[in-house]
Short mmCIF file of C-alpha atoms and ligand atoms in Angstrom, two decimals:
data_model
loop_
_atom_site.label_atom_id
_atom_site.label_comp_id
_atom_site.label_asym_id
_atom_site.label_seq_id
_atom_site.Cartn_x
_atom_site.Cartn_y
_atom_site.Cartn_z
CA MET A 1 0.00 0.00 0.00
CA LYS A 2 1.12 3.56 -0.71
CA ILE A 3 0.50 6.46 1.65
CA ALA A 4 0.86 10.04 0.42
CA LEU A 5 1.41 12.98 2.77
CA THR A 6 1.86 16.71 2.29
CA ALA A 7 5.41 17.84 3.10
CA ARG A 8 7.25 21.11 3.57
CA GLU A 9 10.70 19.66 3.15
CA LYS A 10 12.19 16.53 1.64
CA ASN A 11 12.87 15.06 5.03
CA ILE A 12 10.64 12.61 6.90
CA ASP A 13 11.71 13.92 10.30
CA THR A 14 10.25 17.38 9.60
CA GLU A 15 6.69 18.54 10.23
CA MET A 16 4.22 17.62 7.53
CA ASP A 17 2.52 20.50 5.70
CA PRO A 18 -1.08 21.04 6.83
CA ARG A 19 -2.01 22.60 3.49
CA PHE A 20 -2.98 20.39 0.63
CA GLY A 21 -3.11 22.39 -2.62
CA ARG A 22 -0.13 24.56 -1.81
CA ALA A 23 2.20 22.14 -0.07
CA PRO A 24 5.58 22.20 -1.85
CA PHE A 25 6.03 18.40 -1.79
CA PHE A 26 4.26 15.13 -1.39
CA VAL A 27 6.00 12.24 0.24
CA VAL A 28 4.85 8.79 -0.78
CA TYR A 29 5.54 5.96 1.64
CA ASP A 30 5.38 2.43 0.32
CA THR A 31 4.39 0.13 3.23
CA GLU A 32 5.45 -2.97 1.37
CA TRP A 33 9.05 -1.87 0.87
CA GLY A 34 9.30 0.72 3.61
CA SER A 35 10.56 3.20 1.04
CA TYR A 36 9.94 6.94 0.71
CA SER A 37 9.82 9.06 -2.40
CA PHE A 38 9.24 12.78 -2.77
CA ILE A 39 7.14 14.40 -5.47
CA ASP A 40 7.22 18.06 -6.41
CA ASN A 41 4.01 20.00 -6.13
CA GLU A 42 5.84 23.25 -6.61
CA GLN A 43 4.26 24.35 -9.88
CA ASN A 44 1.09 24.66 -7.84
CA LEU A 45 2.42 27.15 -5.32
CA ASN A 46 1.78 30.04 -7.64
CA ALA A 47 -1.25 28.72 -9.48
CA ALA A 48 -3.84 31.48 -9.78
CA GLN A 49 -6.63 28.97 -9.42
CA GLY A 50 -7.25 25.24 -9.25
CA ALA A 51 -4.22 24.45 -7.07
CA GLY A 52 -6.26 21.88 -5.13
CA VAL A 53 -7.47 20.13 -8.27
CA GLN A 54 -3.96 19.84 -9.70
CA ALA A 55 -2.49 18.76 -6.37
CA ALA A 56 -5.10 16.02 -6.26
CA GLN A 57 -4.11 15.13 -9.80
CA ASN A 58 -0.48 14.83 -8.68
CA VAL A 59 -1.49 12.49 -5.86
CA VAL A 60 -3.58 10.36 -8.22
CA LYS A 61 -0.50 10.01 -10.44
CA THR A 62 1.57 8.59 -7.59
CA GLY A 63 -0.78 5.63 -7.33
CA ALA A 64 -1.35 6.31 -3.61
CA ASP A 65 -4.16 4.52 -1.78
CA VAL A 66 -4.39 7.05 1.04
CA LEU A 67 -3.70 10.75 1.34
CA ILE A 68 -2.93 12.24 4.74
CA THR A 69 -3.00 16.01 5.08
CA GLY A 70 -4.17 18.87 7.29
CA SER A 71 -7.21 20.00 5.36
CA CYS A 72 -8.73 19.34 1.98
CA GLY A 73 -11.22 21.37 -0.06
CA PRO A 74 -14.26 20.05 -1.91
CA LYS A 75 -12.87 19.95 -5.44
CA ALA A 76 -9.71 18.07 -4.50
CA PHE A 77 -11.80 15.78 -2.35
CA ARG A 78 -13.98 14.82 -5.32
CA VAL A 79 -10.96 14.08 -7.51
CA LEU A 80 -9.38 11.89 -4.85
CA GLN A 81 -12.59 10.13 -3.94
CA THR A 82 -13.46 9.37 -7.56
CA SER A 83 -9.98 7.94 -7.94
CA GLY A 84 -10.60 5.61 -5.01
CA ILE A 85 -8.14 7.30 -2.64
CA ASP A 86 -8.94 7.49 1.07
CA ILE A 87 -8.46 10.92 2.58
CA VAL A 88 -7.34 11.62 6.14
CA VAL A 89 -7.57 15.24 7.31
CA GLY A 90 -6.59 17.01 10.51
CA ALA A 91 -3.24 15.26 10.79
CA SER A 92 -0.18 17.01 12.24
CA GLY A 93 3.28 16.05 13.45
CA SER A 94 6.40 14.85 11.72
CA ILE A 95 5.95 12.79 8.60
CA LYS A 96 7.40 9.74 10.31
CA GLU A 97 5.12 10.05 13.35
CA VAL A 98 2.02 10.52 11.26
CA ILE A 99 2.77 7.40 9.23
CA GLU A 100 3.25 5.44 12.43
CA LEU A 101 -0.07 6.69 13.76
CA TYR A 102 -1.76 5.71 10.54
CA ASN A 103 -0.25 2.23 10.64
CA LYS A 104 -1.54 1.79 14.20
CA GLY A 105 -5.00 2.56 12.89
CA GLU A 106 -5.29 5.80 14.81
CA LEU A 107 -6.15 8.01 11.84
CA LYS A 108 -9.53 7.62 10.18
CA ALA A 109 -10.52 8.52 6.63
CA ALA A 110 -12.74 11.60 6.26
CA GLN A 111 -16.22 11.37 4.77
CA GLY A 112 -16.19 14.82 3.19
CA PRO A 113 -14.11 17.93 2.59
CA ASP A 114 -13.36 19.92 5.74
CA VAL A 115 -12.84 23.37 4.24
CA GLU A 116 -14.80 25.49 1.82
CA GLY A 117 -13.43 25.92 -1.66
CA HIS A 118 -11.96 29.22 -2.85
CA TRP A 119 -13.60 31.19 -5.58
CA VAL A 120 -11.53 33.06 -8.08
CA MET B 1 -14.56 57.72 -26.46
CA LYS B 2 -14.62 55.07 -23.79
CA ILE B 3 -14.00 56.07 -20.18
CA ALA B 4 -13.84 53.40 -17.51
CA VAL B 5 -14.41 54.22 -13.85
CA ALA B 6 -12.62 51.78 -11.58
CA SER B 7 -11.25 51.37 -8.07
CA GLY B 8 -9.00 48.96 -6.23
CA LYS B 9 -11.81 48.11 -3.86
CA GLY B 10 -15.58 48.45 -3.68
CA GLY B 11 -17.37 51.21 -1.83
CA THR B 12 -15.09 54.09 -2.83
CA GLY B 13 -17.68 55.98 -4.84
CA LYS B 14 -16.98 54.53 -8.26
CA THR B 15 -20.67 54.31 -9.12
CA THR B 16 -21.25 57.86 -7.83
CA VAL B 17 -18.64 59.19 -10.22
CA ALA B 18 -19.87 57.13 -13.18
CA VAL B 19 -23.54 58.01 -12.72
CA ASN B 20 -22.95 61.70 -12.06
CA MET B 21 -20.66 62.07 -15.04
CA ALA B 22 -23.25 60.41 -17.28
CA LEU B 23 -25.93 62.77 -15.98
CA SER B 24 -23.81 65.90 -16.33
CA VAL B 25 -23.71 66.06 -20.13
CA ASP B 26 -26.42 66.92 -22.65
CA PHE B 27 -25.20 64.94 -25.65
CA PRO B 28 -25.75 61.20 -26.27
CA VAL B 29 -24.02 59.13 -23.62
CA THR B 30 -24.10 55.44 -22.76
CA LEU B 31 -23.49 54.29 -19.23
CA VAL B 32 -22.55 50.63 -18.91
CA ASP B 33 -22.88 49.06 -15.49
CA ALA B 34 -20.18 46.41 -15.80
CA ASP B 35 -20.02 45.71 -12.08
CA VAL B 36 -21.90 42.55 -12.98
CA GLU B 37 -21.69 40.85 -9.61
CA GLU B 38 -23.41 43.75 -7.94
CA PRO B 39 -24.83 46.20 -10.48
CA ASN B 40 -26.39 49.15 -8.65
CA GLY B 41 -26.19 52.11 -11.05
CA ILE B 42 -29.91 51.74 -11.81
CA PHE B 43 -30.68 52.71 -8.22
CA PHE B 44 -29.69 56.30 -9.07
CA LEU B 45 -31.27 56.62 -12.51
CA PRO B 46 -34.73 57.80 -13.50
CA LEU B 47 -35.47 55.00 -15.92
CA THR B 48 -36.93 51.51 -16.16
CA LEU B 49 -34.83 48.58 -17.21
CA GLU B 50 -35.93 46.02 -19.73
CA LYS B 51 -34.19 42.75 -20.26
CA SER B 52 -32.50 42.71 -23.63
CA GLY B 53 -30.76 39.36 -23.73
CA ASP B 54 -29.04 36.45 -22.07
CA VAL B 55 -25.33 35.84 -21.84
CA SER B 56 -24.29 32.24 -22.17
CA ILE B 57 -21.04 30.36 -22.38
CA ARG B 58 -20.24 27.04 -24.04
CA GLU B 59 -19.14 24.72 -21.31
CA PRO B 60 -17.45 21.37 -21.88
CA VAL B 61 -19.11 18.13 -20.81
CA VAL B 62 -17.29 14.79 -20.61
CA ASN B 63 -18.90 11.64 -21.91
CA SER B 64 -17.18 9.18 -19.58
CA SER B 65 -18.01 6.13 -21.70
CA ARG B 66 -15.77 7.50 -24.48
CA CYS B 67 -13.08 8.93 -22.23
CA THR B 68 -9.83 6.94 -22.07
CA SER B 69 -8.29 9.08 -19.28
CA CYS B 70 -5.49 10.00 -21.70
CA GLY B 71 -5.03 13.41 -20.06
CA ALA B 72 -4.78 15.50 -23.25
CA CYS B 73 -7.64 17.76 -22.13
CA ALA B 74 -6.11 18.45 -18.71
CA LYS B 75 -2.81 19.34 -20.36
CA ALA B 76 -4.58 21.79 -22.67
CA CYS B 77 -6.44 23.52 -19.85
CA ARG B 78 -4.61 26.65 -18.70
CA PHE B 79 -7.04 27.11 -15.85
CA ASN B 80 -6.43 23.91 -13.86
CA ALA B 81 -10.10 23.08 -14.32
CA ILE B 82 -9.65 19.41 -15.26
CA ALA B 83 -8.41 16.44 -13.27
CA ILE B 84 -7.94 12.97 -14.71
CA THR B 85 -9.21 10.13 -12.57
CA PRO B 86 -9.24 6.43 -13.41
CA LYS B 87 -12.95 6.90 -14.14
CA GLY B 88 -12.35 9.61 -16.71
CA ALA B 89 -11.76 13.34 -16.94
CA MET B 90 -13.46 15.49 -14.33
CA ILE B 91 -14.22 19.12 -15.19
CA PHE B 92 -14.85 21.76 -12.54
CA PRO B 93 -17.31 24.30 -13.97
CA GLU B 94 -16.42 26.84 -11.27
CA LEU B 95 -12.82 26.93 -12.56
CA CYS B 96 -13.65 26.64 -16.27
CA HIS B 97 -13.26 29.75 -18.45
CA ALA B 98 -15.10 28.21 -21.39
CA CYS B 99 -12.11 28.61 -23.71
CA GLY B 100 -12.80 25.44 -25.70
CA GLY B 101 -9.21 24.19 -25.34
CA CYS B 102 -10.13 20.78 -23.94
CA PHE B 103 -12.76 20.26 -26.63
CA MET B 104 -10.09 20.80 -29.30
CA ALA B 105 -7.57 18.60 -27.51
CA CYS B 106 -9.70 15.50 -27.10
CA ARG B 107 -9.09 12.99 -29.90
CA GLU B 108 -11.69 10.54 -28.62
CA GLY B 109 -14.67 12.83 -29.12
CA ALA B 110 -15.39 12.45 -25.43
CA ILE B 111 -15.93 16.16 -24.84
CA THR B 112 -18.98 17.95 -26.12
CA GLU B 113 -20.03 21.52 -25.53
CA ARG B 114 -23.26 22.70 -24.02
CA GLU B 115 -24.68 26.21 -23.76
CA ARG B 116 -25.29 27.54 -20.32
CA VAL B 117 -26.86 30.88 -19.47
CA ILE B 118 -24.72 32.66 -16.88
CA GLY B 119 -26.06 36.19 -16.95
CA ALA B 120 -28.43 38.74 -18.43
CA LEU B 121 -28.29 42.13 -20.10
CA SER B 122 -30.86 44.84 -19.64
CA GLN B 123 -31.24 48.27 -21.03
CA GLY B 124 -33.11 51.53 -20.44
CA LYS B 125 -33.23 55.05 -21.86
CA ALA B 126 -33.90 58.49 -20.41
CA GLY B 127 -33.37 61.52 -22.64
CA ASN B 128 -29.80 61.54 -23.95
CA LEU B 129 -28.75 58.71 -21.62
CA THR B 130 -28.73 55.05 -22.55
CA PHE B 131 -28.09 52.71 -19.67
CA ILE B 132 -26.89 49.13 -20.13
CA GLN B 133 -26.60 46.72 -17.27
CA GLY B 134 -24.86 43.37 -17.22
CA GLU B 135 -25.74 41.01 -14.43
CA LEU B 136 -24.11 37.74 -13.49
CA ASN B 137 -26.53 35.08 -12.25
CA VAL B 138 -26.28 34.11 -8.60
CA GLY B 139 -23.85 31.25 -8.09
CA GLU B 140 -21.93 31.92 -11.30
CA ALA B 141 -18.25 32.83 -11.13
CA LEU B 142 -17.34 33.84 -14.66
CA ALA B 143 -17.89 37.59 -14.91
CA PRO B 144 -15.79 38.56 -17.98
CA PRO B 145 -18.16 37.19 -20.69
CA VAL B 146 -21.05 39.17 -19.20
CA ILE B 147 -18.88 42.30 -19.03
CA ARG B 148 -17.75 41.91 -22.64
CA GLU B 149 -21.31 41.41 -23.90
CA ALA B 150 -22.59 44.43 -21.96
CA LYS B 151 -19.82 46.56 -23.47
CA LYS B 152 -20.55 45.31 -26.98
CA ARG B 153 -24.08 46.68 -26.76
CA ALA B 154 -22.67 50.17 -26.30
CA GLU B 155 -20.74 50.42 -29.52
CA GLU B 156 -22.35 53.43 -31.23
CA ALA B 157 -22.64 56.15 -28.61
CA SER B 158 -20.19 59.05 -28.80
CA LEU B 159 -19.37 58.84 -25.12
CA ILE B 160 -19.32 55.55 -23.24
CA ILE B 161 -18.83 55.44 -19.49
CA ILE B 162 -18.08 52.06 -17.96
CA ASP B 163 -18.70 51.44 -14.28
CA SER B 164 -16.13 48.67 -13.75
CA PRO B 165 -16.09 45.90 -11.16
CA PRO B 166 -13.92 46.75 -8.14
CA GLY B 167 -10.57 45.07 -7.57
CA THR B 168 -7.78 44.24 -9.97
CA ALA B 169 -8.69 40.70 -11.07
CA CYS B 170 -10.01 39.40 -14.43
CA PRO B 171 -13.40 41.18 -14.24
CA MET B 172 -11.76 44.58 -13.76
CA VAL B 173 -9.34 43.88 -16.59
CA ALA B 174 -12.22 42.85 -18.87
CA ALA B 175 -13.95 46.14 -18.11
CA VAL B 176 -11.06 48.60 -18.42
CA GLY B 177 -8.79 46.73 -20.86
CA ASP B 178 -9.90 48.63 -23.97
CA ALA B 179 -10.87 51.95 -22.36
CA ASP B 180 -9.41 55.15 -23.80
CA PHE B 181 -9.06 56.55 -20.30
CA VAL B 182 -9.42 55.08 -16.82
CA LEU B 183 -10.58 57.08 -13.82
CA LEU B 184 -9.42 55.51 -10.58
CA VAL B 185 -11.66 56.53 -7.72
CA THR B 186 -10.24 56.50 -4.23
CA GLU B 187 -10.84 57.89 -0.79
CA PRO B 188 -8.03 59.98 0.74
CA THR B 189 -7.21 57.50 3.51
CA PRO B 190 -4.36 55.03 4.08
CA PHE B 191 -6.68 52.16 3.10
CA GLY B 192 -7.77 54.01 -0.01
CA LEU B 193 -4.16 54.65 -0.93
CA ASN B 194 -3.27 51.01 -0.52
CA ASP B 195 -6.03 49.90 -2.92
CA LEU B 196 -5.23 52.75 -5.29
CA LYS B 197 -1.64 51.57 -5.63
CA LEU B 198 -2.82 48.11 -6.70
CA ALA B 199 -5.23 49.60 -9.23
CA VAL B 200 -2.48 51.88 -10.61
CA GLU B 201 -0.23 48.87 -11.10
CA THR B 202 -2.95 47.11 -13.06
CA VAL B 203 -3.80 50.00 -15.39
CA ARG B 204 -0.10 50.57 -15.98
CA THR B 205 0.28 46.93 -16.97
CA LEU B 206 -2.61 47.40 -19.36
CA SER B 207 -0.95 50.64 -20.60
CA ARG B 208 -4.15 52.65 -20.32
CA PRO B 209 -3.94 56.41 -19.75
CA PHE B 210 -5.47 57.16 -16.37
CA GLY B 211 -6.12 59.75 -13.69
CA VAL B 212 -7.27 59.74 -10.10
CA VAL B 213 -10.51 61.05 -8.64
CA ILE B 214 -10.56 61.63 -4.89
CA ASN B 215 -13.96 60.95 -3.41
CA ARG B 216 -15.07 62.24 -0.01
CA ASP B 217 -12.16 64.62 -0.12
CA GLY B 218 -11.42 66.06 3.31
CA ILE B 219 -12.03 62.93 5.41
CA GLY B 220 -8.47 61.65 5.50
CA ASP B 221 -4.89 62.73 5.02
CA GLU B 222 -2.55 63.89 2.27
CA GLY B 223 -1.26 60.39 1.51
CA VAL B 224 -3.06 59.97 -1.81
CA ARG B 225 -1.98 63.44 -3.01
CA ASP B 226 1.65 62.84 -2.01
CA TYR B 227 1.66 59.48 -3.74
CA CYS B 228 0.19 60.92 -6.96
CA ALA B 229 2.70 63.78 -6.94
CA ARG B 230 5.58 61.34 -6.49
CA GLU B 231 4.34 59.06 -9.24
CA GLY B 232 3.44 61.85 -11.64
CA ILE B 233 -0.23 60.83 -11.66
CA GLU B 234 -2.76 63.54 -12.41
CA ILE B 235 -5.61 64.09 -9.98
CA VAL B 236 -8.37 64.89 -12.42
CA GLY B 237 -10.97 65.76 -9.83
CA SER B 238 -12.05 65.61 -6.24
CA VAL B 239 -15.52 65.27 -4.82
CA PRO B 240 -15.87 66.90 -1.40
CA ASP B 241 -17.22 64.99 1.58
CA ASP B 242 -20.68 66.52 1.69
CA ARG B 243 -23.31 65.44 4.17
CA ALA B 244 -26.23 66.51 1.98
CA VAL B 245 -24.85 64.54 -0.95
CA ALA B 246 -24.42 61.42 1.17
CA GLU B 247 -27.96 61.63 2.48
CA HIS B 248 -29.45 62.01 -0.97
CA TYR B 249 -27.18 59.31 -2.31
CA SER B 250 -28.59 56.84 0.19
CA ARG B 251 -32.04 57.61 -1.20
CA GLY B 252 -30.90 57.16 -4.79
CA ILE B 253 -30.60 60.85 -5.70
CA PRO B 254 -27.33 61.71 -7.44
CA ALA B 255 -25.36 64.86 -6.60
CA VAL B 256 -25.81 66.51 -10.01
CA VAL B 257 -29.55 66.67 -9.39
CA LEU B 258 -28.89 68.58 -6.14
CA SER B 259 -26.85 71.46 -7.46
CA PRO B 260 -25.44 72.88 -10.70
CA ASP B 261 -22.07 73.10 -8.95
CA TYR B 262 -21.87 69.32 -8.93
CA LYS B 263 -22.85 69.20 -12.57
CA ALA B 264 -19.91 71.47 -13.34
CA LEU B 265 -17.59 69.40 -11.14
CA PHE B 266 -18.34 66.12 -12.92
CA LYS B 267 -18.32 67.73 -16.34
CA GLU B 268 -14.85 69.02 -15.52
CA ILE B 269 -13.68 65.49 -14.65
CA LEU B 270 -14.96 64.31 -18.03
CA ARG B 271 -13.20 67.18 -19.78
CA LYS B 272 -9.92 66.32 -18.06
CA ALA B 273 -10.31 62.69 -19.08
CA LYS B 274 -10.88 63.78 -22.66
CA GLU B 275 -7.75 65.94 -22.51
CA GLY B 276 -5.86 62.97 -21.14
CA ILE B 277 -6.84 60.95 -24.19
CA SER B 278 -5.90 63.59 -26.76
CA SER B 279 -2.57 64.40 -25.14
CA LYS B 280 -1.81 60.69 -25.37
CA GLU B 281 -2.67 60.71 -29.06
CA ASP B 282 -0.36 63.66 -29.65
CA LEU B 283 2.64 61.72 -28.43
S1 SF4 C 301 -13.09 24.96 -21.73
FE1 SF4 C 301 -11.01 25.74 -21.37
S2 SF4 C 301 -11.04 26.35 -19.24
FE2 SF4 C 301 -12.81 25.05 -19.52
S3 SF4 C 301 -12.08 23.04 -18.93
FE3 SF4 C 301 -11.83 23.23 -21.16
S4 SF4 C 301 -9.74 23.93 -21.43
FE4 SF4 C 301 -10.25 24.27 -19.28
S1 SF4 C 302 -8.74 14.21 -23.83
FE1 SF4 C 302 -10.71 13.18 -24.06
S2 SF4 C 302 -10.24 11.02 -23.77
FE2 SF4 C 302 -8.47 12.16 -23.03
S3 SF4 C 302 -8.88 12.38 -20.83
FE3 SF4 C 302 -9.70 14.20 -21.83
S4 SF4 C 302 -11.84 13.70 -22.23
FE4 SF4 C 302 -10.82 11.78 -21.80
#
């Protein structure tokens, strides 16, 4: 299974990024191999609109089964949900800690988006 | 001659200036209310509006049974409005600018276009004044097509005054982008100055000739005047902070109706704008 998280830096000991659309990186953790890979989300940082949609697109491309982040808007939520990806919101802590929590079953998938979308 | 009245933020008296200018002349003039999210010019005008047309856009629709999730449409979309999921392309109408790019990009014929009404135009006449109002339907986000259509209706008049949407985003650009002169209305306060600076940046990017009108002059400080002097921006007029005007305004009575002095004041702003255009042409 692959777990994707939002990251501020390419280092699993640093705090994860609570933002979804405008997080600079995603880290993808492969539970089968115990390996980490980092994916750039940087082109989204300056997107005038649709950052959430494209960030969701980037996560879909990684083949992740779960996304763990701080908060997720309605458009990104729909993209992820339609792609069969579970979404965990409200997470915080270092990337490593959050993955451990998830593996212990302490983080539950959200049923809906937790923030309102932005209008242009 | 097309004069746009704009401001970096709402509530600075943009509509006051536009309406009073339109009412201060006695030759044919068209006033376009292009503040389509909140048109309120009609509140101050002695005329009845009649609906004169719909504004619609062609929005893309995905037929998921034909979609192969190839991603060509998402790549073509400059507005980040499409995501590709394993179940097919997903289009977000609230981000879509109806440019048709995805429709052209799809080789599978999976995208079709459908008309959707997003706004309405209405029109009214009183003496030498023609008034055109564009209005965006509630819940719609795409203001520029409505603004463009409203402006198109105004083609023939000798003088066109455009009451632009506030701010400096796409709707404002759609309204002022082809104006011969832009009047930036501001209040003489630090907040007003802050918004004015943003608006100045935008009209400079659009290389439109422009001038500043200070509304409610006397309430604040000298910040706006100092800034304009430093930047070489002409202050083409100032409307004093006048209690009587404010009271009548709140009841929908424009200043020019109150006193001939105001008529002269707004006519003078128009004259300065006209001068601004011709001096530009001389260069
Ligand atoms: S019509 Fe243009 S803006 Fe809308 S989804 Fe297609 S490419 Fe994107
Ligand atoms: S281009 Fe056409 S087939 Fe390809 S993902 Fe878009 S809609 Fe589907």
